[in-house]
Each structure stands twice: as C-alpha cells, then as structure tokens.
Coordinates of C-alpha atoms and ligand atoms in Angstrom, one line a residue:
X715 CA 155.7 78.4 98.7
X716 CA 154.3 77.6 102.2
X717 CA 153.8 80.9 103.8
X718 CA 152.3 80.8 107.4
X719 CA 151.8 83.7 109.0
X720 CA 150.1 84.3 112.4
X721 CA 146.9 86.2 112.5
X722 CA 146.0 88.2 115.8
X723 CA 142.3 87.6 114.7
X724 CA 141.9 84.1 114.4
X725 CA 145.0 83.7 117.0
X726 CA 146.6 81.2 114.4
X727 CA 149.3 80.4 112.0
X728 CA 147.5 79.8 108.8
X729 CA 148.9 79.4 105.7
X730 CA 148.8 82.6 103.2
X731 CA 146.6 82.5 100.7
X732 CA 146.4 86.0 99.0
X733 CA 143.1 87.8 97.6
X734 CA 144.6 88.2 94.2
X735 CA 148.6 87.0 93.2
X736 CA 149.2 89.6 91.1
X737 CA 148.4 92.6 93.7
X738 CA 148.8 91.5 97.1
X739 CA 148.2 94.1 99.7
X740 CA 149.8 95.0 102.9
X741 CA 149.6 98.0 105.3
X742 CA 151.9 98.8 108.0
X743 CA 151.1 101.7 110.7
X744 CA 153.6 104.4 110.2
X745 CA 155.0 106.9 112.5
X746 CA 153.4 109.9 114.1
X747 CA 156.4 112.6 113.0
X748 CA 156.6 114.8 116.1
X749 CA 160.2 114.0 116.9
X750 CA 162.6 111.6 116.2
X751 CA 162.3 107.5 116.2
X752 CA 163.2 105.7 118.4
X753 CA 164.2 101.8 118.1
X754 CA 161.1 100.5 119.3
X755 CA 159.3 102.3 116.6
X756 CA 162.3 100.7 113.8
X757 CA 160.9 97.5 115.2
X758 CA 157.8 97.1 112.8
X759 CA 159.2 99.6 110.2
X760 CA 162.5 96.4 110.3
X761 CA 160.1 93.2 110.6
X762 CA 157.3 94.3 107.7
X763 CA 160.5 95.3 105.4
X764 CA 161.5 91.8 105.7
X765 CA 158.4 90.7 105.1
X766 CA 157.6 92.7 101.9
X767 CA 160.6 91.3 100.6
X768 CA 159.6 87.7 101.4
X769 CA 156.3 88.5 99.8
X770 CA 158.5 89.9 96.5
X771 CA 160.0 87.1 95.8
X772 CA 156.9 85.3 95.0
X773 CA 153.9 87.5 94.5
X774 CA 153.3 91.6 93.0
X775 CA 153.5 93.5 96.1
X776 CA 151.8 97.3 97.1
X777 CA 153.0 97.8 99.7
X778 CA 151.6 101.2 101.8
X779 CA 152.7 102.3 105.3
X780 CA 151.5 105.5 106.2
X781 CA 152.4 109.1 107.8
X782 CA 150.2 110.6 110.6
X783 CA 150.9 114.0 110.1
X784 CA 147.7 115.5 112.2
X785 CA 147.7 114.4 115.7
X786 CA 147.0 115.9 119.6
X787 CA 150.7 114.9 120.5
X788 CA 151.2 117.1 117.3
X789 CA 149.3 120.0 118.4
X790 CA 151.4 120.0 121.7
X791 CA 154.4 119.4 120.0
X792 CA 153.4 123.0 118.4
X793 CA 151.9 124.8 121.2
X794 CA 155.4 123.7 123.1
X795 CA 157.6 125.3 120.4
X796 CA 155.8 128.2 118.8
X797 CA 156.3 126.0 115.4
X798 CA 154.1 125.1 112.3
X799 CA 152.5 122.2 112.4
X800 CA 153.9 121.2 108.7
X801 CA 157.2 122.6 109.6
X802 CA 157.0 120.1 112.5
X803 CA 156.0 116.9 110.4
X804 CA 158.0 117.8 107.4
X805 CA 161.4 118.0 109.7
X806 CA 160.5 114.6 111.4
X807 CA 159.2 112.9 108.0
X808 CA 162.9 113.4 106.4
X809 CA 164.2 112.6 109.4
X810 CA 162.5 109.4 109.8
X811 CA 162.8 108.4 106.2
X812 CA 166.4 109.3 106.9
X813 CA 166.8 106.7 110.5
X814 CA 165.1 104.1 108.4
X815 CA 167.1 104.3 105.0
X816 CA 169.7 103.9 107.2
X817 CA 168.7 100.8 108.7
X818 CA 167.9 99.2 105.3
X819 CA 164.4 99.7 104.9
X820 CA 163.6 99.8 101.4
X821 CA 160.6 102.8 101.0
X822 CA 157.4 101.3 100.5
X823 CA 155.1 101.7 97.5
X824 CA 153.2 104.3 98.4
X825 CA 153.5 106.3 101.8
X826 CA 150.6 108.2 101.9
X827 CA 150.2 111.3 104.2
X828 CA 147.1 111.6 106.6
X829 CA 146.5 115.3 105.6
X830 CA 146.5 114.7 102.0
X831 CA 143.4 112.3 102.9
X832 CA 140.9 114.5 104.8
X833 CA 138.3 114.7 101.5
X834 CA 138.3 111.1 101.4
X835 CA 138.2 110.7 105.6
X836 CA 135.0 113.1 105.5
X837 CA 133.0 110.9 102.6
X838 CA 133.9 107.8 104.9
X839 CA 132.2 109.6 107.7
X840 CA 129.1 110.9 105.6
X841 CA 128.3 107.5 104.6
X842 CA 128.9 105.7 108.4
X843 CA 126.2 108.4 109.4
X844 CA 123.8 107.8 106.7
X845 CA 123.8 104.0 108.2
X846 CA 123.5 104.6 111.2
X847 CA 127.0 103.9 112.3
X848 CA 127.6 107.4 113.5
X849 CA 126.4 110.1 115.1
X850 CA 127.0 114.0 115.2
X851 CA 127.2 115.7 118.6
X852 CA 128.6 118.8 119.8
X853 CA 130.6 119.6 117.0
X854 CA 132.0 115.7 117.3
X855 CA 131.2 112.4 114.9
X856 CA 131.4 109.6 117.0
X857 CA 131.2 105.7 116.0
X858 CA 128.9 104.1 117.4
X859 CA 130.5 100.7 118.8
X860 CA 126.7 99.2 119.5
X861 CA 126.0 99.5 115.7
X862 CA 128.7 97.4 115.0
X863 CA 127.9 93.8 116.3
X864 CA 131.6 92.5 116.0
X865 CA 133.3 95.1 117.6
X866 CA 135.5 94.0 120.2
X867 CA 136.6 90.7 117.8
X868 CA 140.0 91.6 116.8
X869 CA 141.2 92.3 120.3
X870 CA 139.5 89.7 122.1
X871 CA 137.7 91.8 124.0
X872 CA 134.2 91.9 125.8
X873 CA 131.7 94.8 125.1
X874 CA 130.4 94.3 128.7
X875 CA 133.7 94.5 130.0
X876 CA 134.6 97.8 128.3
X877 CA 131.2 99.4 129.6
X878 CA 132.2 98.8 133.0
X879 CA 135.9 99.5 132.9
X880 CA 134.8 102.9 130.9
X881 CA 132.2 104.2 133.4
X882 CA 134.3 106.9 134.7
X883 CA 135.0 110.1 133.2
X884 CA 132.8 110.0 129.9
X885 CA 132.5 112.3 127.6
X886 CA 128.4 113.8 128.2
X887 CA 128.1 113.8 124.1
X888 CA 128.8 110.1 124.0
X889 CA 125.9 107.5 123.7
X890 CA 128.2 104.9 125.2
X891 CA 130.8 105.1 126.7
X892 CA 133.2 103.4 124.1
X893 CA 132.4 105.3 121.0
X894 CA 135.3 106.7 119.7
X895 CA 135.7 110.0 117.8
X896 CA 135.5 110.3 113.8
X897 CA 135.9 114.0 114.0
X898 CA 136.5 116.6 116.5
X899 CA 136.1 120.6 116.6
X900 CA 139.9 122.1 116.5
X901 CA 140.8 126.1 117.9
X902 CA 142.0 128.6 115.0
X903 CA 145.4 128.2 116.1
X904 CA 145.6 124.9 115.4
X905 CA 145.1 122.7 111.9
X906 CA 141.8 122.1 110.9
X907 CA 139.6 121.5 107.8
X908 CA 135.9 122.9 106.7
X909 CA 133.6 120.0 107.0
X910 CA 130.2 119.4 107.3
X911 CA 130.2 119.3 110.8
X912 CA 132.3 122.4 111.3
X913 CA 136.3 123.1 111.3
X914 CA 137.7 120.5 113.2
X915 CA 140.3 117.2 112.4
X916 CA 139.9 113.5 111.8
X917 CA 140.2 111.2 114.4
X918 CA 143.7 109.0 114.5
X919 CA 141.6 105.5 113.4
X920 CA 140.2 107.1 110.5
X921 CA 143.1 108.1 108.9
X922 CA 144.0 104.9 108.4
X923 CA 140.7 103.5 106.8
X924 CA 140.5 106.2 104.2
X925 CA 144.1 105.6 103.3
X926 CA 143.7 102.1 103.4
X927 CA 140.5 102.2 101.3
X928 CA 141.8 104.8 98.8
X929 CA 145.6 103.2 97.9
X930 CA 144.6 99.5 98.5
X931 CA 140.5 98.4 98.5
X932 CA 138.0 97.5 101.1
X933 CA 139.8 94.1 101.5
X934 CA 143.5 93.9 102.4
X935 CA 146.0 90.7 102.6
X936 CA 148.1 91.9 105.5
X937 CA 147.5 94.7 107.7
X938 CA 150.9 95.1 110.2
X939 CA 152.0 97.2 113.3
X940 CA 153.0 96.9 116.7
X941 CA 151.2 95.0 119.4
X942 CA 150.2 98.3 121.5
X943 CA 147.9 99.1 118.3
X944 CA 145.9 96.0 118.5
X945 CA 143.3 97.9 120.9
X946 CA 141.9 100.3 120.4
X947 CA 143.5 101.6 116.7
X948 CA 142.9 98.3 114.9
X949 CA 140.5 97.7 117.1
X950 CA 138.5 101.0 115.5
X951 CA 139.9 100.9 111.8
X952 CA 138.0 97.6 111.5
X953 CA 134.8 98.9 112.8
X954 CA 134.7 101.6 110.7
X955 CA 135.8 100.4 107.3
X956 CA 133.3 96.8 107.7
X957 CA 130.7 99.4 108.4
X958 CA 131.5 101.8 105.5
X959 CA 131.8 99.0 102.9
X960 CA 128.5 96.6 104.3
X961 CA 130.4 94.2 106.4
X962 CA 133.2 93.4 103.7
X963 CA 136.1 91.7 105.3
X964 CA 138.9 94.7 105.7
X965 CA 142.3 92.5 106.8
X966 CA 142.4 88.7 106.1
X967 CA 146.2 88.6 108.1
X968 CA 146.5 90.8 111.3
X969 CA 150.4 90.9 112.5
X970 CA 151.4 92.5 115.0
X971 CA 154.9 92.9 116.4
X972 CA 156.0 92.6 120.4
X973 CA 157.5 95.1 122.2
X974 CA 160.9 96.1 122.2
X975 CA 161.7 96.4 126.0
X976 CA 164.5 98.2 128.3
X977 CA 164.9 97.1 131.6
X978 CA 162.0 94.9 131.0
X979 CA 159.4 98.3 130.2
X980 CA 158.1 98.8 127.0
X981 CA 160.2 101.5 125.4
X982 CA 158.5 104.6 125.2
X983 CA 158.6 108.3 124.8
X984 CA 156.2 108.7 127.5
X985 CA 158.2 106.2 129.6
X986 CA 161.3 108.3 128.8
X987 CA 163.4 104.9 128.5
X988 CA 164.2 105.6 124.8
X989 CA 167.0 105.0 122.5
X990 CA 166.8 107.1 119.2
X991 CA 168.0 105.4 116.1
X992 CA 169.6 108.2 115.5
X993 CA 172.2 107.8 118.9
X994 CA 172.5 104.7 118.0
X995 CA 173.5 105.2 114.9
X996 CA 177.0 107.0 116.3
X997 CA 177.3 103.3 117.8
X998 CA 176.8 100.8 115.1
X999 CA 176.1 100.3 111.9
X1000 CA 172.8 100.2 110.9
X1001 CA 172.9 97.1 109.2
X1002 CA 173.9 95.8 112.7
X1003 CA 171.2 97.9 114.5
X1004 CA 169.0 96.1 111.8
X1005 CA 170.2 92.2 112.6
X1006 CA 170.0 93.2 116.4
X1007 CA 166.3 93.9 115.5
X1008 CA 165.5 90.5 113.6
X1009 CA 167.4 88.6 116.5
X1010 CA 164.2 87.4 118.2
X1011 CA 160.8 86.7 116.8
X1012 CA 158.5 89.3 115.9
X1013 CA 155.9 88.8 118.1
X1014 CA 158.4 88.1 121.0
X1015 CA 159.6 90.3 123.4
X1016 CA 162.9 92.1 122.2
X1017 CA 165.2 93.1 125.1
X1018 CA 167.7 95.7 124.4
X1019 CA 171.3 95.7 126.7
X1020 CA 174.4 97.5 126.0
X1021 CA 175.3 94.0 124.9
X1022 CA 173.1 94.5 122.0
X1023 CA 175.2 96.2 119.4
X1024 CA 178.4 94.9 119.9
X1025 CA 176.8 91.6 119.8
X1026 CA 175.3 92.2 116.2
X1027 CA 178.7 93.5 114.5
X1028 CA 180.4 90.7 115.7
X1029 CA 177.7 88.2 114.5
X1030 CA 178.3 90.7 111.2
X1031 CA 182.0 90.4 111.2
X1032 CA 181.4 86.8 111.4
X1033 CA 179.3 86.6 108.4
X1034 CA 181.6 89.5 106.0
X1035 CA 184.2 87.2 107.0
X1036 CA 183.4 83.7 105.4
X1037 CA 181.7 86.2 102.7
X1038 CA 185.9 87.9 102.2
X1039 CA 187.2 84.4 102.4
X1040 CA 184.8 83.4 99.8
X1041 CA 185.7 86.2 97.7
X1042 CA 189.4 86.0 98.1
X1043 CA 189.6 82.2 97.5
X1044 CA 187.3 82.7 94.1
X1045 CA 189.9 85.1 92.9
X1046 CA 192.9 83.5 93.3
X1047 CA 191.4 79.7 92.2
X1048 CA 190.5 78.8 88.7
X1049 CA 187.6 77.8 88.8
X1050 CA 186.7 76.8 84.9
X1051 CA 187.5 72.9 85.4
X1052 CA 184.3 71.8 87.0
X1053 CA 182.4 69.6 85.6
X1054 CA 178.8 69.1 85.0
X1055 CA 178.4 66.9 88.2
X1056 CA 180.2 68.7 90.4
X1057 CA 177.9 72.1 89.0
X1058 CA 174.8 70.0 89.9
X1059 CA 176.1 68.8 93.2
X1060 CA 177.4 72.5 94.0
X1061 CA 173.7 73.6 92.5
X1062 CA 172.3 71.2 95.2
X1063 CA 174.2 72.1 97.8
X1064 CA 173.4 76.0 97.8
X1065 CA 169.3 75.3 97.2
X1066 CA 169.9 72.9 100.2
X1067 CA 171.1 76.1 102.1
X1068 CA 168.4 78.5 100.4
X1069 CA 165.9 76.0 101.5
X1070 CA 166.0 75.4 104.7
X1071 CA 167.1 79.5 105.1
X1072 CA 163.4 80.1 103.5
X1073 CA 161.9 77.3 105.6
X1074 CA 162.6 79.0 108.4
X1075 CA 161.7 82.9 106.9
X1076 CA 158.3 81.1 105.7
X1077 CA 157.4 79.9 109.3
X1078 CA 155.8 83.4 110.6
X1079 CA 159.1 85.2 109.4
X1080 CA 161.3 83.4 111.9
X1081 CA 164.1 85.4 111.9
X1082 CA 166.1 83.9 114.5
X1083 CA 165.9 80.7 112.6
X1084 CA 166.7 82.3 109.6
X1085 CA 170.1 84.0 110.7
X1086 CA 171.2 81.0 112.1
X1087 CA 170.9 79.5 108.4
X1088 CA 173.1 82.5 107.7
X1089 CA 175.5 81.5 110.3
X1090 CA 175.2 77.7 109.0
X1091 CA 176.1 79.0 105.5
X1092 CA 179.4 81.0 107.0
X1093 CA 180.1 78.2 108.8
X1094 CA 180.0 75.9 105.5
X1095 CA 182.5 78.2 103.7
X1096 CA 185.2 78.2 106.8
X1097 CA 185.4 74.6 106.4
X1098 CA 185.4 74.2 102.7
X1099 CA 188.4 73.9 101.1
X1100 CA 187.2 74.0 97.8
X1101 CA 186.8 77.7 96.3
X1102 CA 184.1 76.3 93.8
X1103 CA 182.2 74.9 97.1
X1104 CA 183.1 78.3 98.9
X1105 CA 182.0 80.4 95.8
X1106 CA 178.5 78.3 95.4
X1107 CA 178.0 78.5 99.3
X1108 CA 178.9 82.9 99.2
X1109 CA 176.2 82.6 96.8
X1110 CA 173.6 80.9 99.0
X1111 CA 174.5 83.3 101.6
X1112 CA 174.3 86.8 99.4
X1113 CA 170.3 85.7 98.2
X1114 CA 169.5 84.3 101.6
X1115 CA 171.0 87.9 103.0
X1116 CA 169.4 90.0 100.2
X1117 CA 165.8 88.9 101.8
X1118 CA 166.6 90.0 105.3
X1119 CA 168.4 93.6 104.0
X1120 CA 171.8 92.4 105.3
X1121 CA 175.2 91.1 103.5
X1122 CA 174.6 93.9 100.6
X1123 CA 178.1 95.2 100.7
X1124 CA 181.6 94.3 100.0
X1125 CA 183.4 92.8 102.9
X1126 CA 185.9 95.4 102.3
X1127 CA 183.5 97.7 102.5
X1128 CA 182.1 96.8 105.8
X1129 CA 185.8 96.1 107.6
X1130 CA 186.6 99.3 106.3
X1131 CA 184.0 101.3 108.2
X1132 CA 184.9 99.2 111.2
X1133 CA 188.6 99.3 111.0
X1134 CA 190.8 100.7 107.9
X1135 CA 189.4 104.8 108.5
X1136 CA 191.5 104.8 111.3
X1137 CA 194.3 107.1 111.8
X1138 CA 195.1 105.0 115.2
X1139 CA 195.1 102.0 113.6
X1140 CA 198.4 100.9 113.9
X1141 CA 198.7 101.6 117.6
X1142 CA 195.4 99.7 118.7
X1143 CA 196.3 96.7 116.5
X1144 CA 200.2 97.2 118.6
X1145 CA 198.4 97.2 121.9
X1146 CA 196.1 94.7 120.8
X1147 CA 198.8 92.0 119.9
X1148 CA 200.6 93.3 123.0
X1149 CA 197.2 91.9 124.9
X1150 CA 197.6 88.5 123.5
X1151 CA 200.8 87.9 124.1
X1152 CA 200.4 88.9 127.7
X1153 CA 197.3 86.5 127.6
X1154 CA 199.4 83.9 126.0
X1155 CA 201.8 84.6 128.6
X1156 CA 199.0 84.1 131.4
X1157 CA 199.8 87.5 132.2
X1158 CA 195.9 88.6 132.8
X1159 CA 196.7 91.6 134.9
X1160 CA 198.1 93.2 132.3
X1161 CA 195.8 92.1 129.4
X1162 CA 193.0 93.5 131.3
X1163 CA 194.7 96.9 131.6
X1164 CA 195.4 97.1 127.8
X1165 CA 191.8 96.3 127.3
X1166 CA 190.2 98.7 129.6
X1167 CA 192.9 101.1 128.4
X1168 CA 191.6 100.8 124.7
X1169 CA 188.2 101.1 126.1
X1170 CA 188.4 104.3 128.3
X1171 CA 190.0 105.4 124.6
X1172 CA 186.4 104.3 123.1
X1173 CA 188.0 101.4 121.1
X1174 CA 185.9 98.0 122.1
X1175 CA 187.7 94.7 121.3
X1176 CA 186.0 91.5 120.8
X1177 CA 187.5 88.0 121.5
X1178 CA 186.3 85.3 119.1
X1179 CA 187.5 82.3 117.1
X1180 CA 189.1 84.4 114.3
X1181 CA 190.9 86.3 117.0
X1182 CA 190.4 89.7 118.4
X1183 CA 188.7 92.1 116.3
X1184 CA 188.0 96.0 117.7
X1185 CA 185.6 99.0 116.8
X1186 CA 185.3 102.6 118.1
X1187 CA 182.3 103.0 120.3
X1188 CA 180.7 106.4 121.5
X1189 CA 181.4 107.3 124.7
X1190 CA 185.3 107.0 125.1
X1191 CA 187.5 109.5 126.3
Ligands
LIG1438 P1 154.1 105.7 117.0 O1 154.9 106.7 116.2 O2 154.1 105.8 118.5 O3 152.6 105.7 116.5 O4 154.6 104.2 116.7 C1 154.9 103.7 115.4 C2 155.0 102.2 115.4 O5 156.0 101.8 116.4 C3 153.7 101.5 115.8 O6 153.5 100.4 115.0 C4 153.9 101.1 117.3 O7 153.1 100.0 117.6 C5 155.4 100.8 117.2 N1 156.1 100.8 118.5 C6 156.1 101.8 119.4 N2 156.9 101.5 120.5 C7 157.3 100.3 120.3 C8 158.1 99.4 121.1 N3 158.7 99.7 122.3 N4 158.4 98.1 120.6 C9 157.9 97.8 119.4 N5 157.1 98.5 118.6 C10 156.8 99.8 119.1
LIG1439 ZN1 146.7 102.7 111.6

C-alpha cells in the first residue's frame, strides 16, 4: 500500500512509513466531557475512525483517543450547577460515547481517562525539573519554553514573535512570558491531587503526554485532532514529552482536521453557533450525519447548511438503492452457470472498483474522492443487467463502504427507518403521486402546494432520477 498522509510538521504529504508494522500507533485528542458534542467536535472523532480502519486493513493498530476529565471549563461547569465534578464527566462521557456509537465510530483501543493518569503526569513533571525543563513557582510548575530550543516548530511559529505578542498581562511567577503551566494549586472545593508541589491539578498539555507515553511509547506514528489544537496543545505536548525522553522524536505524522464552519465561523460553544449531534440526531440518521462529515476533505473547511442532511440521505438512498437492486436481482437470478472466465473478469472488475476507491482513501484520506468511487460503483450496478455483474459490483461497494463506516445495513433496513414505520404512509405516498401528476400535468401551482403542504406536516420530499422519495424531518407541524 501507498499511504500518504499530510504532516502539519513538515507541511507535506509523505508517504507512511510506520515505526514498527505490527504496532502502529495513533492518538486522537478526545473530548473535554462538560456537556454534550457537538458536530464540530464529531468532525475528528468521524475522520481518525476512518482512518484507523484504513490503517486495519493493512497494519496492527492501537489506537488511543483520550478523555479530559479535569479541566477549568469543568470546574465552572461545577461551580455553575452545584454538581460533582465526576458526576459531571461520567454523564457527558456515556453521552458522548453514546453521540459517537451513533454515528459509527467504532471505540478505540484504549480510551484512557486524564484522572486515572495524575501519578504518571507528576513523574513526568519531576523528571522535566530535574533537567531543567521546569520550574516551581508559587505553588505552579511551569515549562520552560527557552529550555526547549525547538519549541515553536510544530506550529510554525516564532519565539520572538510570541514574546512580543505576550507582553501584556503575564503571570509575575513566569520567567517568560510563554511558559505554560505543568501544575497549578486548586481551592478545597474543587478536584485536586497531593503532589510534591502541593494539592493542585495537571495542566490540559500534560495529560496528554503521560497518556500518550504510558499506553503508546515516547514515539508515536500518528498523532490526530483538530486544527485549533495545533497551537498551543500540540504545540506544548511536544515540548514536554521530547524534553522528558532526551529529545526522542514524540509524533512522526501530525494530522490535523479543518474546521467545521456555520455561517462561515468556526462552530463553537463559545461562539454559541452549535449543532449538538444529539439534535441532529432527531433529523437524520447518523450514518448520514457521518457521510455529511466525510463529504469534504479533512483538512478543508466543512460548511454546514440546512442543505446538509437531506443532502446526505439522499446520496444514501442513492447508494441502498443499487445495493437493494443488487440484492433483489441476486435472489431471483441463478447464478451457478458462470464460468471460470467470466469469475476472473467479474474478479477484475470489482478490484478495478476496490482500487481506485482505495487510491483515493490512500491519498491523505480523500474522502470526497472516495465516495464518489461509491457513487461510481452504484452507478455500475444501475446499468448492469447482469445479476452476476450486479452481485460482484454490491460486493465492491459493501468492502469499499465497510472502510468509511457506511453501507453496513440491509437496504431494507435503511428504507425502513426512512419510510415503512409510518402510520401516514399511505396518504404521503397518495399526495405524493397526486404532486406528479399535477407536475406531469404542468400544473406547478398545485404541486408546489402539495409539497409545502407535506412540509409544514414535517414530511420532506426529494426529486431525483428514481423518482421522488420523502422523510420526516423535525420541525413540522
Ligand atoms: P474539545 O472538546 O473542545 O476539546 O474538542 C474536541 C475535538 O473537537 C478537538 O480535536 C477539537 O479540535 C475539535 N473541534 C472542536 N470544534 C471543532 C470544529 N468546529 N470543527 C472541527 N473540529 C472541531
Ligand atoms: Zn491532547
């Protein structure tokens, strides 16, 4: 296999080459579990599940993304509400684990928890001040960022640059203004841990490094998360665990996804432009919520419209479709007379698929690419009118689907969610046939009103080449 993969480090594709075959290593930043997620954050949790299963398929995999269960937006999230702070991250872990079982994300090997960690996190921190990395100072461990001399190389950015833009409002304990904190004193309210420098917490970066050196080594394949993390968290866990381990490489691939956007902002909790997963799970299947995701590039921009959703299910209902067709014409065909050159050529014919479907998945997980293989497929059974040909192509189109989490059920199964469970059936199908014969007739004025009829009744219909499907949407009357 040709795996490239782009590294925020370098700033290049290069091609994969993993530390060891057998164990290749990747972690993800998880969520902070405060409240619920929203689809920004199912952004990286979608694009590195993808990629684990790419990296499956051809190497041994551990795979760790982590929980941040101790945090300031934590703290406040328990100040606000009188609640424990486990009873706050236990509540949000299920429900996250929940939101992302939902959109197909197969758990990762390991998902360790930050507070499980803190014995480790404090030996980090003893050895970083024993070198000289770090420093005590009013009841704080801070890293010291001069120590380090390529700090600032994973982000692009200039020491010099950092001082200046950082002169304002500086913590007095701080040698320089850009140390960041390894530890910090916490009030009896809130969590904290005995330490050698008091009762305190870790600081967010060093979770990571502890967890990372504890479950996976000093040197990782692939470490993953979102673009906003770049500076200063990766920015920090690098500094840290090369100092800890004497300037041992810590990530050979750095990926980091773009932002999913609304209204061109970056979705955010603090922006207050966010979508949980969980509302939009009342909308759309996840599995459509999930191809919506992988519909642009990773590291591109994703913008998210009300056109969204219904887009994906009716790329989905495109897909089930030729899968049903496939299915149906399999079952009713015999299909024992083929010989042994029409089984190669059939053979041929879905690796031909398969290949140029991982071509594209290979390329820095190019997932637009690789759905429109998908669609390329589905459009391969429509025309067939062999069921052999159909059956070999379904085929193609079930593995190539099984490594971007989609296509796992029965196309029964998925037009039944969308269509069957409905008492009203009958009648939308009635007015829906009523529409296109008015439509036929040229008779728009009254298609329209049968259409925005069924919509004020929260039923969306869809035109397309099959004809008009429809779904139930949140939000009608
Ligand atoms: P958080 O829970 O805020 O620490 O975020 C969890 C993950 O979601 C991190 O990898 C973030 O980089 C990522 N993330 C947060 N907001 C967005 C967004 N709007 N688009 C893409 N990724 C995001
Ligand atoms: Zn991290």
């Amino acid at each position: 296999m040709s795996l490239q993969l782009h590294d925020t480090r370098s700033g290049e594709k290069r091609v994969f080459k993993p530390i060891d075959p057998e164990r290749v290593t990747m972690y993800v930043c998880g969520p902070t579990v405060y409240n619920y997620a929203h689809i920004g954050n199912a952004r990286p949790a979608v694009v590195f599940d993808v990629l684990s299963r790419l990296l499956r398929h051809h190497y041994t995999l551990v795979y760790a993304r982590n929980i941040t269960d101790v945090d300031d937006k934590i703290n406040q999230a328990c100040i606000d509400t009188g609640r424990d702070s486990e009873d706050i991250t236990g509540e949000f872990t299920e429900a996250y684990l929940e939101d992302m079982r939902a959109l197909g994300v197969a758990p990762p090997d390991i998902s360790p928890r930050a507070t499980d960690h803190i014995a480790e996190m404090c030996t980090m921190i003893e050895g970083l001040i024993a070198d000289g990395h770090a420093y005590e100072a009013e009841g704080h461990v801070l890293f010291s960022i001069e120590s380090f001399d390529a700090y600032g190389e994973l982000s692009g950015r200039d020491l010099r640059e950092m001082i200046a833009g950082a002169r304002v409002e500086v913590a007095p304990y701080k040698r320089h203004a850009a140390d960041f904190v390894l530890w910090k004193p916490s009030t009896p309210e809130l969590p904290g841990w005995n330490s050698p420098w008091g009762r305190g917490r870790p600081g967010w970066h060093l979770e990571c490094s502890a967890m990372i050196e504890k479950h996976l080594g000093k040197t990782i394949d692939i470490h993953g998360g979102g673009q906003d993390l770049v500076f200063p968290h990766h920015e920090n866990e690098r500094a840290q665990s090369m100092c800890a381990h004497g300037g041992a490489p810590f990530v050979n691939y750095w990926l980091h996804n773009g932002f999913l956007n609304m209204n061109a902002s970056k979705m955010s909790k603090s922006l207050g432009n966010v979508m949980l997963v969980r509302e939009l799970l009342e909308q759309a299947d996840g599995e459509a919520i999930r191809l919506a995701l992988l519909s642009a590039h990773y590291r591109q921009p994703l913008d998210w419209t009300d056109a969204t959703l219904p887009d994906a299910t009716r790329k989905l209902d495109r897909l089930y479709a030729a899968l049903k067709k496939a299915d149906e014409a399999a079952a009713s065909a015999a299909l024992v007379d083929i010989d042994s050159t029409q089984a190669d050529q059939l053979a041929e014919l879905k690796q031909q698929h398969l290949r140029a479907f991982m071509a594209a998945l290979e390329d820095d997980i190019n997932t637009p690419k690789a759905l429109a293989e998908l669609f390329a497929m589905a459009r391969a059974i429509n025309r067939s009118e062999s069921p052999a040909e159909q059956l070999a192509l379904a085929r193609a189109l079930r593995e190539a689907g099984a490594l971007t989490g989609l296509l796992g059920k029965a196309p029964e199964a998925w037009f039944a969610t969308v269509v069957s469970h409905d008492d009203a059936a009958d009648d939308i199908e009635a007015a829906i046939a009523q529409r296109t014969a008015a439509k036929q007739a040229k008779d728009f004025a009254t298609a329209d009103r049968i259409r925005d009829e069924l919509a004020a009744a929260g039923v969306q219909i869809s035109d397309g080449p099959d004809g008009t499907t429809w779904r139930r949407v949140a939000g009608g009357s």
